[in-house]
Structures are given as structure tokens and as C-alpha cells.
Amino acid sequence: MKRRVYDAAVQGNKILLLDLLGEDAVLLDRFITGRYPETPLHVASMLGHLEFVDEVIARKPELAKELDSHKSSPLHLASAKGYLQVAKKLLQVDPDMCLVWDIDGRNPLHIAAMKGHLDLLKELVQARPWAARVVMEQGETILHACVRCNQLEALKLLVGRASDHEFLNCKNHEGNTILHLAIAAKQTEAINFLISSTSIDVNCENDDGYTALDLLSQNQKDMIDKQIAESLCKIGATHAKENPLSSSQLKAIRTKILLSTWDQPNAVSKPKKRKHGKRLAHSNKNADWLERKRNILMLVASLLAAMAFQAGVNPPSGVWQDNGPSGFSTTESNGKNHTAGLSVLADNHPRAYTSFLICNTTGFLASLSIILLLISGLPLRRRFFMWFLMVIMWVAITAMALAYIGCLVALTPDHSYSSLITILGIATLVWIGLMLILLLGHTIRLVFRLIKYLRRLVMRLVNLISPRPRV
């Protein structure tokens, strides 16, 4: 029976599958409870049989989470072959399968990028963006994999959607960035893209102390290296080694960079694994931080928007229930009439109502802006955008607090007014103090980052104006 269901998976024969399930209703369950090198879903996903995959998932979605003898999920196999529709079906079951490593320490996004399946890679990045930031077991990022496999379009896609300055300049076990790899492999298009369209650090040194410029030949006859060196020098690249490398040394170093631990993930030494573990933990921690912030911001923004909407349609003091003269009493109408359904506060305290309306509307719009940005699909996965959204959240919370204060002032009778002013004064001072502490902390952090960035910029300009003489 199991042999026949494997044959059905190879053929993609949905009718045969249904016949077999008619004979044995728990046939698919046996592949979950037993131990098999692979499931029929693995076979169908690898061969791109969409209808068969759809039928298996509909009856037994748990099979999408099963791993074969190489620790590959069906999504790994569909990603390797580039079957977009099959991958979409599998993602509907559990998008978190994007985070699962196979025996080589690669998740489906790594495999799709290495194979150059751009449409499928876009789908995977959209499903779980932070999966692209997970470092592979070999200590390299998905960007390293794109350069090693010469997948320039995949590299451009990932740099635009799932990368920031820190991740872009991440090093592998040997301390090589993607620029070191691109130069070692003489990938001219990738090098030009990195130095012209990204914030790659051109003066970053690997563990052997070589910068990108050190890996280029000093021989004027090598036109490719000469052109790359000129482009690097224009943006402030410098040599780390005073003595240029000979042709034989340069060839040996480039070979070492290209033939590192890529094909031997299990041959990494213990110190390197420890170093990689820290880097991986940092990457995962950063991705988790961003995801937690997104979730918290969405939750708080939704609550604030609901509060502001409720306060707007049901303002303080309520609404008039009938038509009649306005004022604090029927004998003190000031010659005005009120209309049923309109705000009582707007008639009795027009200035307080205007202040409430301004604060409440500001909080409502700020909350809606956060929700709109988070669900818009824009690449808001960098820390800068998270801080920007948090600033908008501060505005929303402050506006709601001011609306609350305005309501209390308008609704408090005269004999309790002094107590209210005292309480609000203390609360306001505490609030202002807390906001100033937060603002000061973030300002100091921003100033330090700005100083660090300006120092790097000045050093590049100095090197550009007066480059280090070559020996």
C-alpha cells in the first residue's frame, strides 16, 4: 500500500491517491506516526505535482511539517526546484517552515536564493521576512550565498527587502563580507552594485587583515582589477597592507576565500562555531525585536484608535436627547436652541469641546497612520522605521492624554475644581518628566550614532583627497 502511494506521488496521480485512501482511510497518518526517509508530500513537492500536493494538504496538513532524512521539509524541495504554486500551498499551512534548517543548515529562503528562483524568493520573503536574516550553519548570510552562487538579481532583491547596514556588512567565519567574496570571484556586476547602490563598508578587514582593495591586483595589465580599484578609491577605499600582494599570493588568498567552509559545513572548528553562534543569536535577536515591536505597535495602535473613535461618536457629557433651549438649565438658554443627537459639551463648553476634538482627532489619525503603515506591505523592517513608528505612537498617546485632561476640566464642577487642578498638575509633571527622560536617552543614542557616521564619512573624504601612497 505504501509503495503504491509513493508511485501515485511520483506520477502526481490524484485519482489513485483517492482510491488508496478509500482502501485505507489512515494511510497518510502512517507517514506521521512512522519513520520514513520521506513522505509522499516530499515526493510530490519535489516533482511539482500541484493537484496531488493540494489534496494531501487538504486531508493531512501536518505532513507539510514533516522532515525527510536530510531534514528537508516539502517547502525546501519546492524551493530548490522553483515550484511557486506548490510553495504557496505549503506556506498556507505553516509559514514558519521558512525558518527550518535542513541538514546543511539552510532554510527554504537560502535555497531559493542560491537557485535564483526570484518569484518564489519574493513569496518566501513576504511570508517570513526575518527568515532571510537567519545565518546559515556555515556562518554565512543569505547574501553570501547569492554572491557565491552568482545570483545578482536575488542579491538585489534581498538587499532591497530584507537587509540593513549591519546585515549587509555581516562577516562569515573567516571575517569576509560579501564584497570580499565578490572581489575574490571577480563578479564585476555584483561589485559595482554593492559599491554604488548599498552602504557596504569598503574598508572592512577580514580575519587575515585584508580589505577589499588588498584583494585586487596591482598589475596595470589586469584591466578588470584596475577598474574595480578605481571605483573603490573614488568612495574612499584604502589598503590595510602597506606592501601589495604578489600574483601568486593574491591567487592563493582568493582561492582560500572562495573555498572556505562552504562545502564542508560540519568541518567548522569549535571556536568558529561559537563565534557563529553569537552572530546567529544576534541576528535572530534583532529579527525577534523587530517582530515584537511590530506586534506591540499594532496592538496599542488598534486600542487607541478604538478609544478615540468611541470618544468621537460618544463625546463627554453625551448628546442631547431632545430639541430645546441650550445652556446649563432651561431658564439659562442664552437665546440658543439645542438639537437632539448633537454634543452637550459643544453647546455648554464650546472651547473645551474644540480642544477635546483637536486632541482626540490627532490621537485617532496617529493611530490609524501606524496601522496603515504596518499593513501596507512596505519594507518597514529596519530599526529606523520602528523608531519612527514609535515616535508617532508617542504623539497618539500624548494626544489621548490631553483629550482626557480636557474632558475632566469640562466635566468637573466648580467646588471640586481646585482638587482637580492639583491632581492634574502632579500627573502632568510626572508625565513630562518621563517624556523628557525618554527623549534625552534617545537623543544621546542618536548623537553617538551620528558622530560615528560623521567620523567614517570624514575618514573617507580624507582618504579620497589624500590617499595613502602605495609602496
Short mmCIF file of C-alpha atoms in Angstrom, two decimals:
data_model
loop_
_atom_site.label_atom_id
_atom_site.label_comp_id
_atom_site.label_asym_id
_atom_site.label_seq_id
_atom_site.Cartn_x
_atom_site.Cartn_y
_atom_site.Cartn_z
CA MET A 1 0.00 0.00 0.00
CA LYS A 2 2.79 2.43 0.89
CA ARG A 3 4.67 1.54 -2.27
CA ARG A 4 1.56 2.35 -4.29
CA VAL A 5 1.07 5.73 -2.65
CA TYR A 6 4.70 6.60 -3.42
CA ASP A 7 4.05 5.63 -7.06
CA ALA A 8 0.98 7.87 -7.05
CA ALA A 9 3.11 10.75 -5.71
CA VAL A 10 5.73 10.23 -8.44
CA GLN A 11 3.03 10.27 -11.11
CA GLY A 12 1.05 13.04 -9.41
CA ASN A 13 -1.98 10.77 -9.75
CA LYS A 14 -4.69 12.28 -7.54
CA ILE A 15 -7.30 9.67 -8.55
CA LEU A 16 -5.03 6.81 -7.47
CA LEU A 17 -4.43 8.58 -4.17
CA LEU A 18 -8.17 8.82 -3.54
CA ASP A 19 -8.60 5.13 -4.38
CA LEU A 20 -5.86 4.20 -1.91
CA LEU A 21 -7.41 6.37 0.79
CA GLY A 22 -10.69 4.60 0.12
CA GLU A 23 -8.98 1.31 0.90
CA ASP A 24 -7.11 2.67 3.93
CA ALA A 25 -8.50 5.88 5.46
CA VAL A 26 -5.50 6.37 7.77
CA LEU A 27 -2.87 5.79 5.10
CA LEU A 28 -1.44 9.31 5.30
CA ASP A 29 -1.43 9.21 9.11
CA ARG A 30 1.02 6.30 8.97
CA PHE A 31 3.66 8.62 7.45
CA ILE A 32 3.35 10.86 10.52
CA THR A 33 3.42 8.16 13.16
CA GLY A 34 6.06 6.01 11.46
CA ARG A 35 9.67 6.66 10.46
CA TYR A 36 10.22 7.03 6.72
CA PRO A 37 13.06 8.61 4.68
CA GLU A 38 10.46 10.88 3.05
CA THR A 39 6.69 11.28 2.76
CA PRO A 40 4.56 11.28 -0.40
CA LEU A 41 4.23 15.03 0.06
CA HIS A 42 8.02 15.38 -0.20
CA VAL A 43 7.98 13.47 -3.49
CA ALA A 44 5.06 15.41 -4.96
CA SER A 45 6.56 18.76 -3.87
CA MET A 46 9.92 17.88 -5.42
CA LEU A 47 8.24 16.96 -8.73
CA GLY A 48 5.81 19.91 -8.73
CA HIS A 49 2.53 17.93 -8.75
CA LEU A 50 0.28 20.75 -7.55
CA GLU A 51 -3.05 18.88 -7.51
CA PHE A 52 -1.56 15.97 -5.59
CA VAL A 53 0.03 18.36 -3.09
CA ASP A 54 -3.25 20.23 -2.69
CA GLU A 55 -5.16 17.01 -1.99
CA VAL A 56 -2.64 15.74 0.56
CA ILE A 57 -2.55 19.09 2.39
CA ALA A 58 -6.34 19.30 2.44
CA ARG A 59 -6.57 15.86 4.09
CA LYS A 60 -3.47 15.88 6.26
CA PRO A 61 -1.85 19.37 6.62
CA GLU A 62 0.53 18.03 9.31
CA LEU A 63 2.57 16.37 6.55
CA ALA A 64 3.79 19.83 5.46
CA LYS A 65 5.82 19.97 8.70
CA GLU A 66 7.44 16.55 8.32
CA LEU A 67 11.18 16.37 7.55
CA ASP A 68 12.89 13.77 5.40
CA SER A 69 16.19 12.00 6.11
CA HIS A 70 18.10 15.17 5.13
CA LYS A 71 15.95 17.27 7.49
CA SER A 72 14.33 18.91 4.48
CA SER A 73 10.67 19.87 4.55
CA PRO A 74 8.46 19.76 1.44
CA LEU A 75 8.96 23.54 1.26
CA HIS A 76 12.75 23.03 1.00
CA LEU A 77 12.25 20.74 -2.01
CA ALA A 78 9.72 23.00 -3.73
CA SER A 79 12.07 25.96 -3.21
CA ALA A 80 15.01 24.06 -4.70
CA LYS A 81 13.01 23.22 -7.84
CA GLY A 82 11.31 26.64 -8.08
CA TYR A 83 7.70 25.44 -7.93
CA LEU A 84 5.97 28.67 -6.92
CA GLN A 85 2.38 27.40 -6.68
CA VAL A 86 3.39 24.37 -4.66
CA ALA A 87 5.32 26.62 -2.26
CA LYS A 88 2.27 28.87 -1.85
CA LYS A 89 0.14 25.88 -0.86
CA LEU A 90 2.74 24.80 1.69
CA LEU A 91 3.06 28.32 3.10
CA GLN A 92 -0.68 28.43 3.72
CA VAL A 93 -0.28 25.52 6.13
CA ASP A 94 2.59 26.93 8.17
CA PRO A 95 4.68 29.97 7.09
CA ASP A 96 7.11 29.25 9.93
CA MET A 97 8.54 26.38 7.87
CA CYS A 98 10.60 29.14 6.24
CA LEU A 99 12.71 29.11 9.41
CA VAL A 100 13.51 25.37 9.42
CA TRP A 101 17.11 24.30 8.68
CA ASP A 102 17.97 21.29 6.57
CA ILE A 103 20.99 19.06 7.25
CA ASP A 104 23.27 21.67 5.63
CA GLY A 105 21.95 24.48 7.84
CA ARG A 106 19.90 26.19 5.11
CA ASN A 107 16.27 27.25 5.19
CA PRO A 108 13.98 27.46 2.12
CA LEU A 109 14.88 31.13 1.53
CA HIS A 110 18.58 30.29 1.37
CA ILE A 111 17.90 27.56 -1.17
CA ALA A 112 15.62 29.69 -3.35
CA ALA A 113 18.22 32.49 -3.40
CA MET A 114 21.05 30.11 -4.30
CA LYS A 115 18.98 28.68 -7.16
CA GLY A 116 17.88 32.13 -8.38
CA HIS A 117 14.12 31.47 -8.18
CA LEU A 118 13.16 35.13 -7.81
CA ASP A 119 9.35 34.86 -7.82
CA LEU A 120 9.45 32.11 -5.22
CA LEU A 121 12.02 34.04 -3.18
CA LYS A 122 9.71 37.09 -3.14
CA GLU A 123 6.88 34.92 -1.84
CA LEU A 124 9.02 33.44 0.91
CA VAL A 125 10.39 36.83 1.98
CA GLN A 126 6.88 38.22 2.13
CA ALA A 127 5.71 35.29 4.25
CA ARG A 128 8.56 35.46 6.79
CA PRO A 129 10.92 38.41 6.14
CA TRP A 130 13.14 37.71 9.15
CA ALA A 131 13.91 34.21 7.83
CA ALA A 132 16.19 35.91 5.29
CA ARG A 133 18.26 37.32 8.16
CA VAL A 134 18.97 33.94 9.73
CA VAL A 135 22.64 33.00 9.38
CA MET A 136 23.37 29.63 7.81
CA GLU A 137 25.23 26.90 9.68
CA GLN A 138 28.34 27.68 7.65
CA GLY A 139 28.37 31.11 9.28
CA GLU A 140 27.31 32.97 6.16
CA THR A 141 24.22 35.01 5.41
CA ILE A 142 21.86 34.62 2.51
CA LEU A 143 23.72 37.49 0.84
CA HIS A 144 26.94 35.47 0.94
CA ALA A 145 25.05 32.60 -0.68
CA CYS A 146 23.84 34.88 -3.51
CA VAL A 147 27.41 36.03 -4.23
CA ARG A 148 28.86 32.53 -4.06
CA CYS A 149 26.23 31.23 -6.48
CA ASN A 150 26.49 34.35 -8.69
CA GLN A 151 22.82 35.24 -8.26
CA LEU A 152 22.94 39.01 -8.75
CA GLU A 153 19.18 39.54 -9.14
CA ALA A 154 18.48 37.61 -5.96
CA LEU A 155 21.12 39.72 -4.21
CA LYS A 156 19.44 42.95 -5.38
CA LEU A 157 16.06 41.69 -4.24
CA LEU A 158 17.27 40.78 -0.77
CA VAL A 159 19.29 43.96 -0.27
CA GLY A 160 16.16 45.96 -1.04
CA ARG A 161 13.70 43.94 1.03
CA ALA A 162 15.40 42.19 3.91
CA SER A 163 18.69 43.93 4.61
CA ASP A 164 20.13 46.84 6.55
CA HIS A 165 23.62 48.26 7.03
CA GLU A 166 24.52 45.83 9.82
CA PHE A 167 23.27 42.75 7.98
CA LEU A 168 24.79 43.91 4.69
CA ASN A 169 28.25 44.05 6.28
CA CYS A 170 27.93 40.78 8.21
CA LYS A 171 31.06 38.59 8.13
CA ASN A 172 31.41 34.83 7.75
CA HIS A 173 33.73 32.58 9.78
CA GLU A 174 36.83 33.98 8.03
CA GLY A 175 35.68 37.57 8.52
CA ASN A 176 34.84 38.03 4.83
CA THR A 177 31.95 40.27 3.82
CA ILE A 178 30.03 39.81 0.58
CA LEU A 179 32.33 42.41 -1.00
CA HIS A 180 35.38 40.24 -0.22
CA LEU A 181 33.64 37.28 -1.86
CA ALA A 182 32.55 39.27 -4.91
CA ILE A 183 36.10 40.56 -5.48
CA ALA A 184 37.64 37.12 -4.95
CA ALA A 185 35.24 35.73 -7.58
CA LYS A 186 35.73 38.78 -9.88
CA GLN A 187 31.99 39.38 -10.12
CA THR A 188 32.17 42.85 -11.66
CA GLU A 189 28.41 43.49 -11.79
CA ALA A 190 27.93 42.49 -8.16
CA ILE A 191 30.86 44.68 -7.08
CA ASN A 192 29.54 47.70 -8.97
CA PHE A 193 26.10 47.19 -7.47
CA LEU A 194 27.45 46.92 -3.92
CA ILE A 195 29.69 49.99 -4.06
CA SER A 196 27.22 52.19 -5.95
CA SER A 197 23.80 51.22 -4.56
CA THR A 198 24.42 50.00 -1.00
CA SER A 199 26.09 51.10 2.23
CA ILE A 200 28.73 48.35 2.08
CA ASP A 201 31.84 49.08 4.16
CA VAL A 202 34.64 49.09 1.59
CA ASN A 203 37.34 49.29 4.28
CA CYS A 204 36.17 46.34 6.35
CA GLU A 205 39.03 43.91 7.10
CA ASN A 206 38.71 40.13 7.20
CA ASP A 207 40.38 37.92 9.79
CA ASP A 208 43.64 38.00 7.78
CA GLY A 209 43.63 41.80 7.82
CA TYR A 210 42.79 42.35 4.14
CA THR A 211 40.39 44.98 2.85
CA ALA A 212 38.62 44.72 -0.47
CA LEU A 213 41.30 46.86 -2.13
CA ASP A 214 44.05 44.50 -0.93
CA LEU A 215 42.45 41.65 -2.90
CA LEU A 216 42.89 43.44 -6.22
CA SER A 217 45.92 43.05 -8.42
CA GLN A 218 48.40 45.95 -8.61
CA ASN A 219 49.31 44.88 -12.13
CA GLN A 220 48.19 47.60 -14.54
CA LYS A 221 47.63 44.98 -17.23
CA ASP A 222 44.72 43.49 -15.32
CA MET A 223 42.06 45.89 -16.58
CA ILE A 224 39.20 44.40 -14.56
CA ASP A 225 41.04 44.75 -11.27
CA LYS A 226 42.21 48.22 -12.28
CA GLN A 227 38.66 49.42 -12.99
CA ILE A 228 37.35 47.95 -9.75
CA ALA A 229 40.21 49.54 -7.78
CA GLU A 230 39.47 52.95 -9.31
CA SER A 231 35.81 52.66 -8.38
CA LEU A 232 36.68 51.68 -4.82
CA CYS A 233 39.18 54.52 -4.43
CA LYS A 234 36.54 57.03 -5.53
CA ILE A 235 34.43 56.19 -2.48
CA GLY A 236 37.33 56.21 -0.03
CA ALA A 237 38.61 52.63 -0.06
CA THR A 238 42.10 52.13 1.39
CA HIS A 239 44.73 49.41 1.69
CA ALA A 240 45.19 47.68 5.01
CA LYS A 241 48.56 46.21 3.96
CA GLU A 242 51.35 48.54 3.02
CA ASN A 243 53.05 46.03 0.74
CA PRO A 244 50.97 44.89 -2.26
CA LEU A 245 50.47 41.15 -2.72
CA SER A 246 52.21 39.27 -5.47
CA SER A 247 50.19 37.48 -8.12
CA SER A 248 50.75 34.09 -6.52
CA GLN A 249 49.83 35.37 -3.05
CA LEU A 250 46.74 37.06 -4.41
CA LYS A 251 45.63 33.90 -6.16
CA ALA A 252 46.13 31.82 -3.01
CA ILE A 253 44.16 34.27 -0.86
CA ARG A 254 41.30 34.47 -3.36
CA THR A 255 41.18 30.68 -3.53
CA LYS A 256 41.12 30.48 0.26
CA ILE A 257 38.19 32.92 0.42
CA LEU A 258 36.19 31.04 -2.21
CA LEU A 259 36.98 27.59 -0.84
CA SER A 260 36.30 28.22 2.83
CA THR A 261 33.85 26.05 4.75
CA TRP A 262 31.08 26.40 2.16
CA ASP A 263 31.11 22.80 1.02
CA GLN A 264 32.07 21.41 4.43
CA PRO A 265 29.60 22.80 6.97
CA ASN A 266 30.43 20.12 9.54
CA ALA A 267 34.17 20.78 9.41
CA VAL A 268 33.98 24.06 11.28
CA SER A 269 36.20 24.28 14.33
CA LYS A 270 34.69 24.79 17.75
CA PRO A 271 35.86 28.40 18.18
CA LYS A 272 34.31 29.29 14.85
CA LYS A 273 31.04 27.63 15.80
CA ARG A 274 30.97 29.63 18.99
CA LYS A 275 31.57 32.81 17.06
CA HIS A 276 28.91 31.89 14.57
CA GLY A 277 26.51 31.07 17.38
CA LYS A 278 26.88 34.57 18.78
CA ARG A 279 26.36 36.08 15.35
CA LEU A 280 23.33 33.92 14.72
CA ALA A 281 21.88 34.74 18.13
CA HIS A 282 22.38 38.44 17.45
CA SER A 283 20.66 38.17 14.06
CA ASN A 284 17.74 36.21 15.48
CA LYS A 285 17.50 38.58 18.43
CA ASN A 286 17.33 41.57 16.10
CA ALA A 287 14.65 39.92 13.98
CA ASP A 288 12.66 38.96 17.06
CA TRP A 289 12.97 42.52 18.39
CA LEU A 290 11.55 43.95 15.19
CA GLU A 291 8.69 41.46 15.12
CA ARG A 292 7.81 42.10 18.78
CA LYS A 293 7.81 45.84 18.18
CA ARG A 294 5.54 45.45 15.17
CA ASN A 295 3.08 43.33 17.15
CA ILE A 296 3.07 45.67 20.15
CA LEU A 297 2.65 48.77 17.99
CA MET A 298 -0.23 47.17 16.09
CA LEU A 299 -1.99 46.16 19.30
CA VAL A 300 -1.60 49.52 21.05
CA ALA A 301 -2.49 51.49 17.90
CA SER A 302 -5.66 49.43 17.46
CA LEU A 303 -6.70 50.05 21.08
CA LEU A 304 -6.04 53.79 20.82
CA ALA A 305 -7.94 54.04 17.54
CA ALA A 306 -10.92 52.22 19.08
CA MET A 307 -10.87 54.53 22.14
CA ALA A 308 -10.63 57.67 20.02
CA PHE A 309 -13.43 56.52 17.71
CA GLN A 310 -15.69 55.73 20.67
CA ALA A 311 -14.95 59.09 22.28
CA GLY A 312 -15.59 60.89 18.99
CA VAL A 313 -19.03 59.40 18.31
CA ASN A 314 -20.00 59.47 22.02
CA PRO A 315 -18.38 62.67 23.37
CA PRO A 316 -18.13 63.59 27.07
CA SER A 317 -21.47 64.68 28.63
CA GLY A 318 -23.25 62.71 25.91
CA VAL A 319 -25.65 64.15 23.33
CA TRP A 320 -28.93 65.99 23.60
CA GLN A 321 -31.93 63.70 23.78
CA ASP A 322 -34.46 66.27 22.55
CA ASN A 323 -34.78 69.64 20.88
CA GLY A 324 -34.91 72.69 23.12
CA PRO A 325 -33.02 75.68 24.51
CA SER A 326 -29.28 75.26 25.18
CA GLY A 327 -27.45 76.20 28.38
CA PHE A 328 -26.78 74.89 31.84
CA SER A 329 -30.53 74.91 32.55
CA THR A 330 -33.76 75.54 30.71
CA THR A 331 -34.00 79.02 32.27
CA GLU A 332 -30.48 80.00 31.18
CA SER A 333 -30.54 79.32 27.47
CA ASN A 334 -28.73 82.45 26.26
CA GLY A 335 -31.14 82.56 23.37
CA LYS A 336 -29.80 79.34 21.78
CA ASN A 337 -31.53 76.11 20.95
CA HIS A 338 -30.04 72.61 21.05
CA THR A 339 -30.75 69.77 18.63
CA ALA A 340 -31.27 66.12 19.55
CA GLY A 341 -28.24 63.97 18.77
CA LEU A 342 -25.65 66.78 18.98
CA SER A 343 -22.97 67.15 21.66
CA VAL A 344 -23.96 68.67 25.01
CA LEU A 345 -20.33 69.67 25.67
CA ALA A 346 -20.16 71.57 22.34
CA ASP A 347 -23.09 73.79 23.43
CA ASN A 348 -22.19 74.27 27.10
CA HIS A 349 -18.36 74.46 26.77
CA PRO A 350 -17.50 75.20 23.11
CA ARG A 351 -13.83 75.98 23.80
CA ALA A 352 -13.32 72.81 25.85
CA TYR A 353 -15.07 70.80 23.15
CA THR A 354 -12.81 72.27 20.47
CA SER A 355 -9.70 71.33 22.49
CA PHE A 356 -11.07 67.84 23.06
CA LEU A 357 -11.87 67.47 19.37
CA ILE A 358 -8.36 68.51 18.30
CA CYS A 359 -6.59 66.15 20.73
CA ASN A 360 -8.92 63.22 20.09
CA THR A 361 -8.66 63.58 16.30
CA THR A 362 -4.85 63.84 16.48
CA GLY A 363 -4.66 60.63 18.51
CA PHE A 364 -7.11 58.88 16.17
CA LEU A 365 -5.23 59.85 12.99
CA ALA A 366 -1.84 58.99 14.51
CA SER A 367 -3.11 55.53 15.49
CA LEU A 368 -4.60 54.94 12.04
CA SER A 369 -1.31 56.02 10.44
CA ILE A 370 0.59 53.38 12.43
CA ILE A 371 -1.91 50.68 11.48
CA LEU A 372 -1.83 51.70 7.82
CA LEU A 373 1.98 51.67 7.68
CA LEU A 374 2.21 48.27 9.38
CA ILE A 375 -0.26 46.62 6.99
CA SER A 376 0.85 48.46 3.85
CA GLY A 377 3.47 45.87 2.88
CA LEU A 378 6.26 48.47 2.82
CA PRO A 379 9.71 47.21 3.93
CA LEU A 380 9.38 48.58 7.50
CA ARG A 381 11.80 46.04 8.92
CA ARG A 382 14.65 48.33 9.85
CA ARG A 383 15.18 49.77 13.29
CA PHE A 384 14.92 53.32 11.92
CA PHE A 385 11.35 52.74 10.76
CA MET A 386 10.45 51.12 14.07
CA TRP A 387 11.73 54.19 15.93
CA PHE A 388 9.76 56.42 13.55
CA LEU A 389 6.56 54.48 14.26
CA MET A 390 7.26 54.69 17.99
CA VAL A 391 7.50 58.49 17.73
CA ILE A 392 4.08 58.54 16.07
CA MET A 393 2.84 56.34 18.92
CA TRP A 394 4.14 58.88 21.43
CA VAL A 395 2.13 61.57 19.63
CA ALA A 396 -1.00 59.41 19.73
CA ILE A 397 -0.64 58.60 23.45
CA THR A 398 0.07 62.23 24.36
CA ALA A 399 -2.92 63.43 22.34
CA MET A 400 -5.21 60.93 24.07
CA ALA A 401 -3.88 62.05 27.48
CA LEU A 402 -4.60 65.70 26.62
CA ALA A 403 -8.08 64.78 25.44
CA TYR A 404 -8.67 63.03 28.77
CA ILE A 405 -7.48 66.11 30.71
CA GLY A 406 -9.73 68.38 28.64
CA CYS A 407 -12.74 66.21 29.38
CA LEU A 408 -12.05 66.22 33.12
CA VAL A 409 -11.71 70.02 33.18
CA ALA A 410 -15.00 70.46 31.34
CA LEU A 411 -16.93 67.92 33.41
CA THR A 412 -15.67 68.80 36.90
CA PRO A 413 -17.99 71.07 38.96
CA ASP A 414 -16.68 74.31 40.44
CA HIS A 415 -16.48 73.07 44.05
CA SER A 416 -14.04 70.28 43.04
CA TYR A 417 -12.06 72.33 40.53
CA SER A 418 -9.12 73.09 42.86
CA SER A 419 -8.61 69.40 43.70
CA LEU A 420 -8.67 68.54 40.02
CA ILE A 421 -6.05 71.16 39.18
CA THR A 422 -3.74 69.83 41.92
CA ILE A 423 -4.06 66.22 40.77
CA LEU A 424 -3.64 67.10 37.10
CA GLY A 425 -0.66 69.32 37.88
CA ILE A 426 1.18 66.49 39.65
CA ALA A 427 0.26 63.98 36.93
CA THR A 428 1.39 66.38 34.20
CA LEU A 429 4.76 66.98 35.86
CA VAL A 430 5.34 63.24 36.21
CA TRP A 431 4.34 62.70 32.56
CA ILE A 432 6.59 65.50 31.30
CA GLY A 433 9.49 64.15 33.37
CA LEU A 434 9.05 60.66 31.91
CA MET A 435 8.87 62.01 28.36
CA LEU A 436 11.99 64.13 28.89
CA ILE A 437 13.93 61.11 30.20
CA LEU A 438 12.91 59.03 27.18
CA LEU A 439 13.66 61.89 24.79
CA LEU A 440 17.06 62.50 26.38
CA GLY A 441 18.00 58.83 26.18
CA HIS A 442 17.06 58.52 22.52
CA THR A 443 18.72 61.85 21.69
CA ILE A 444 22.02 60.76 23.27
CA ARG A 445 21.88 57.48 21.37
CA LEU A 446 21.15 59.30 18.11
CA VAL A 447 24.01 61.77 18.69
CA PHE A 448 26.50 58.93 19.28
CA ARG A 449 25.40 57.19 16.07
CA LEU A 450 25.58 60.47 14.15
CA ILE A 451 29.10 61.16 15.44
CA LYS A 452 30.19 57.65 14.46
CA TYR A 453 28.72 58.07 10.98
CA LEU A 454 30.34 61.52 10.51
CA ARG A 455 33.74 60.15 11.59
CA ARG A 456 33.52 57.43 8.94
CA LEU A 457 32.44 60.00 6.37
CA VAL A 458 35.32 62.35 7.23
CA MET A 459 37.84 59.49 7.04
CA ARG A 460 36.55 58.54 3.60
CA LEU A 461 36.84 62.15 2.42
CA VAL A 462 40.37 62.43 3.81
CA ASN A 463 41.40 59.20 2.12
CA LEU A 464 39.79 60.37 -1.10
CA ILE A 465 41.63 63.71 -1.05
CA SER A 466 44.98 62.36 0.05
CA PRO A 467 45.08 58.56 -0.46
CA ARG A 468 47.79 56.50 1.23
CA PRO A 469 50.83 56.21 -1.00
CA ARG A 470 51.44 52.74 -2.36
CA VAL A 471 54.75 51.02 -1.78
#
